[in-house]
Amino acid sequence: MAFQGHQARKRFGQHWLKDQTVLDRIVAAADLQPSDRVLEVGPGRGALTERLLSSPAAAVQAVELDRDLVDGLRERFAGDPRFSLRQGDVLELPLQLEDGVAASKVVANIPYNITGPLLDRLVGRLDRPVEPPYQRLVLLVQKQVAERIRARPGHSSFSALSVRMQLLARCTTVCPVPPRCFQPPPKVQSEVIQIDPLPADKRLPSDIARRVESLLRQAFLARRKMLRNTLASLAPEPQLQALAAAAGFQLHQRPQELAPQVWVALARGLNQGIDAASADGHDHGDGSGQGESSPGGARDQI
Ligand SMILES: C[S@@+](CC[C@H](N)C(=O)[O-])C[C@H]1O[C@@H](n2cnc3c(N)ncnc32)[C@H](O)[C@@H]1O
């Protein structure tokens, strides 16, 4: 077998999944249909790939960084024409399948060291969502990250990532995965998470999306500070108070207490303020949230 002699490499985040129940749960969550085309990030030695190829999916495209795994993977799945493999960095390679068609689903036990940029690549940000969105992502990630993705307001894990992901997708837990499910076992707890991105017509309008991204950056930079302080550059306090009341929060609250829809309501209020001011004949910029770090300029935007 071509994998013989290959040692798991720490720098590539290699922890082979060996627990059959977790593999079952991942594939069940993916709910693969004959019309599905799957992207697998980091097939490793192919434990998950084999399960994906046991499903009725039309195609499984794997992207593996470690050159020394490529021959073994090609050998292992040579008999299945639905399997294709590209060697390289998933953060850099084009992600269409061999025939140029985009995958419908992503299923992967991901290397934890690239989680942030990978989510960026596979889901995107509010102001630049991945287009077209994947129908579903089933990802094995570090538990701490899964908790941040699906956290509710007020929970200690609630962060800008929670707001962003919950406005872009429906995020649910599939199952916890303790270290003993891997070989070698990682030092951290893991979790399988299911992310169903919203279809393009259910996303936020782009001006609101840009504004929410900009608010999140501004507010979560100092997550322990009251919003009265972190948002002070946006408007004089009486106006800020009115905007907050209309959006459904109070200025003594902190950013991790505000639900995603409250951020959207605040963004709408701010953008409407800009529109109203523009209608008055003032020049207040494009409402993209740029320049908000300059207090004077930002006050002018309201
Ligand atoms: C946690 S292991 C999962 C392996 C296998 N899917 C399993 O479940 O046993 C992560 C895999 O991603 C690969 N990998 C790491 N960084 C990568 C990158 N930037 N692009 C593509 N694959 C990567 C590693 O070589 C490894 O095979």
mmCIF file of N, CA and C and ligand atoms in Angstrom, residues 12-17 40-45 47-48 63-66 69 88-91 109-111 114, ligand 1:
data_model
loop_
_atom_site.group_PDB
_atom_site.id
_atom_site.type_symbol
_atom_site.label_atom_id
_atom_site.label_comp_id
_atom_site.label_asym_id
_atom_site.label_seq_id
_atom_site.Cartn_x
_atom_site.Cartn_y
_atom_site.Cartn_z
ATOM 1 N N PHE A 12 0.856 19.924 8.558
ATOM 2 C CA PHE A 12 -0.310 19.866 7.662
ATOM 3 C C PHE A 12 -1.589 19.552 8.448
ATOM 4 N N GLY A 13 -1.508 19.572 9.763
ATOM 5 C CA GLY A 13 -2.692 19.300 10.598
ATOM 6 C C GLY A 13 -3.232 17.891 10.398
ATOM 7 N N GLN A 14 -2.334 16.921 10.212
ATOM 8 C CA GLN A 14 -2.796 15.567 9.877
ATOM 9 C C GLN A 14 -3.180 14.746 11.112
ATOM 10 N N HIS A 15 -4.491 14.538 11.253
ATOM 11 C CA HIS A 15 -5.047 13.656 12.287
ATOM 12 C C HIS A 15 -6.082 12.806 11.569
ATOM 13 N N TRP A 16 -5.763 11.530 11.382
ATOM 14 C CA TRP A 16 -6.662 10.673 10.589
ATOM 15 C C TRP A 16 -7.884 10.301 11.410
ATOM 16 N N LEU A 17 -9.045 10.488 10.831
ATOM 17 C CA LEU A 17 -10.289 10.144 11.515
ATOM 18 C C LEU A 17 -10.480 8.632 11.436
ATOM 19 N N GLU A 40 -13.946 17.673 -1.352
ATOM 20 C CA GLU A 40 -13.371 17.271 -0.062
ATOM 21 C C GLU A 40 -12.017 17.943 0.105
ATOM 22 N N VAL A 41 -11.867 18.669 1.199
ATOM 23 C CA VAL A 41 -10.596 19.340 1.497
ATOM 24 C C VAL A 41 -9.753 18.396 2.345
ATOM 25 N N GLY A 42 -8.543 18.089 1.890
ATOM 26 C CA GLY A 42 -7.629 17.272 2.685
ATOM 27 C C GLY A 42 -8.102 15.841 2.874
ATOM 28 N N PRO A 43 -8.088 15.016 1.824
ATOM 29 C CA PRO A 43 -8.553 13.620 1.964
ATOM 30 C C PRO A 43 -7.620 12.769 2.812
ATOM 31 N N GLY A 44 -6.369 13.214 3.001
ATOM 32 C CA GLY A 44 -5.435 12.428 3.829
ATOM 33 C C GLY A 44 -5.193 11.058 3.230
ATOM 34 N N ARG A 45 -5.550 10.002 3.985
ATOM 35 C CA ARG A 45 -5.393 8.642 3.463
ATOM 36 C C ARG A 45 -6.710 8.108 2.908
ATOM 37 N N ALA A 47 -10.000 8.079 4.440
ATOM 38 C CA ALA A 47 -11.040 7.475 5.285
ATOM 39 C C ALA A 47 -12.426 8.058 4.961
ATOM 40 N N LEU A 48 -12.488 9.380 4.841
ATOM 41 C CA LEU A 48 -13.770 10.026 4.545
ATOM 42 C C LEU A 48 -14.109 9.897 3.054
ATOM 43 N N VAL A 63 -8.904 17.810 -2.698
ATOM 44 C CA VAL A 63 -7.734 18.692 -2.831
ATOM 45 C C VAL A 63 -6.813 18.397 -1.664
ATOM 46 N N GLU A 64 -5.613 17.913 -1.947
ATOM 47 C CA GLU A 64 -4.678 17.516 -0.886
ATOM 48 C C GLU A 64 -3.350 18.238 -1.074
ATOM 49 N N LEU A 65 -2.872 18.824 0.014
ATOM 50 C CA LEU A 65 -1.618 19.581 -0.035
ATOM 51 C C LEU A 65 -0.386 18.670 -0.011
ATOM 52 N N ASP A 66 -0.464 17.593 0.733
ATOM 53 C CA ASP A 66 0.713 16.736 0.951
ATOM 54 C C ASP A 66 0.981 15.850 -0.283
ATOM 55 N N LEU A 69 0.966 11.961 -0.278
ATOM 56 C CA LEU A 69 -0.269 11.168 -0.139
ATOM 57 C C LEU A 69 -0.946 10.923 -1.488
ATOM 58 N N GLY A 88 -2.365 20.387 -4.042
ATOM 59 C CA GLY A 88 -2.089 21.810 -3.874
ATOM 60 C C GLY A 88 -2.824 22.355 -2.668
ATOM 61 N N ASP A 89 -2.715 23.673 -2.518
ATOM 62 C CA ASP A 89 -3.286 24.367 -1.367
ATOM 63 C C ASP A 89 -4.725 24.781 -1.687
ATOM 64 N N VAL A 90 -5.662 24.318 -0.877
ATOM 65 C CA VAL A 90 -7.075 24.633 -1.121
ATOM 66 C C VAL A 90 -7.342 26.143 -1.056
ATOM 67 N N LEU A 91 -6.444 26.869 -0.397
ATOM 68 C CA LEU A 91 -6.650 28.319 -0.304
ATOM 69 C C LEU A 91 -6.238 29.030 -1.599
ATOM 70 N N ASN A 109 -12.845 16.884 6.847
ATOM 71 C CA ASN A 109 -12.185 16.933 8.147
ATOM 72 C C ASN A 109 -11.015 17.883 7.920
ATOM 73 N N ILE A 110 -11.205 19.149 8.282
ATOM 74 C CA ILE A 110 -10.268 20.171 7.795
ATOM 75 C C ILE A 110 -9.019 20.306 8.680
ATOM 76 N N PRO A 111 -7.917 20.784 8.059
ATOM 77 C CA PRO A 111 -6.742 21.113 8.877
ATOM 78 C C PRO A 111 -7.055 22.371 9.693
ATOM 79 N N ILE A 114 -5.953 26.249 9.129
ATOM 80 C CA ILE A 114 -6.413 27.166 8.069
ATOM 81 C C ILE A 114 -7.925 27.432 8.171
HETATM 82 C C1 LIG B 1 -7.263 16.538 9.662
HETATM 83 S S1 LIG B 1 -6.520 15.819 8.252
HETATM 84 C C2 LIG B 1 -7.891 14.926 7.597
HETATM 85 C C3 LIG B 1 -7.502 13.727 6.764
HETATM 86 C C4 LIG B 1 -8.642 12.807 6.330
HETATM 87 N N1 LIG B 1 -9.683 13.529 5.618
HETATM 88 C C5 LIG B 1 -9.232 12.079 7.515
HETATM 89 O O1 LIG B 1 -10.348 12.446 7.896
HETATM 90 O O2 LIG B 1 -8.602 11.170 8.027
HETATM 91 C C6 LIG B 1 -6.354 17.244 7.200
HETATM 92 C C7 LIG B 1 -5.860 16.967 5.793
HETATM 93 O O3 LIG B 1 -5.763 18.214 5.088
HETATM 94 C C8 LIG B 1 -4.534 18.276 4.367
HETATM 95 N N2 LIG B 1 -4.182 19.702 4.219
HETATM 96 C C9 LIG B 1 -3.553 20.511 5.124
HETATM 97 N N3 LIG B 1 -3.465 21.775 4.656
HETATM 98 C C10 LIG B 1 -4.064 21.769 3.436
HETATM 99 C C11 LIG B 1 -4.276 22.763 2.442
HETATM 100 N N4 LIG B 1 -3.866 24.034 2.637
HETATM 101 N N5 LIG B 1 -4.898 22.415 1.295
HETATM 102 C C12 LIG B 1 -5.327 21.129 1.090
HETATM 103 N N6 LIG B 1 -5.142 20.136 1.994
HETATM 104 C C13 LIG B 1 -4.528 20.453 3.153
HETATM 105 C C14 LIG B 1 -3.559 17.481 5.229
HETATM 106 O O4 LIG B 1 -2.443 17.027 4.513
HETATM 107 C C15 LIG B 1 -4.475 16.341 5.713
HETATM 108 O O5 LIG B 1 -4.484 15.296 4.793
#
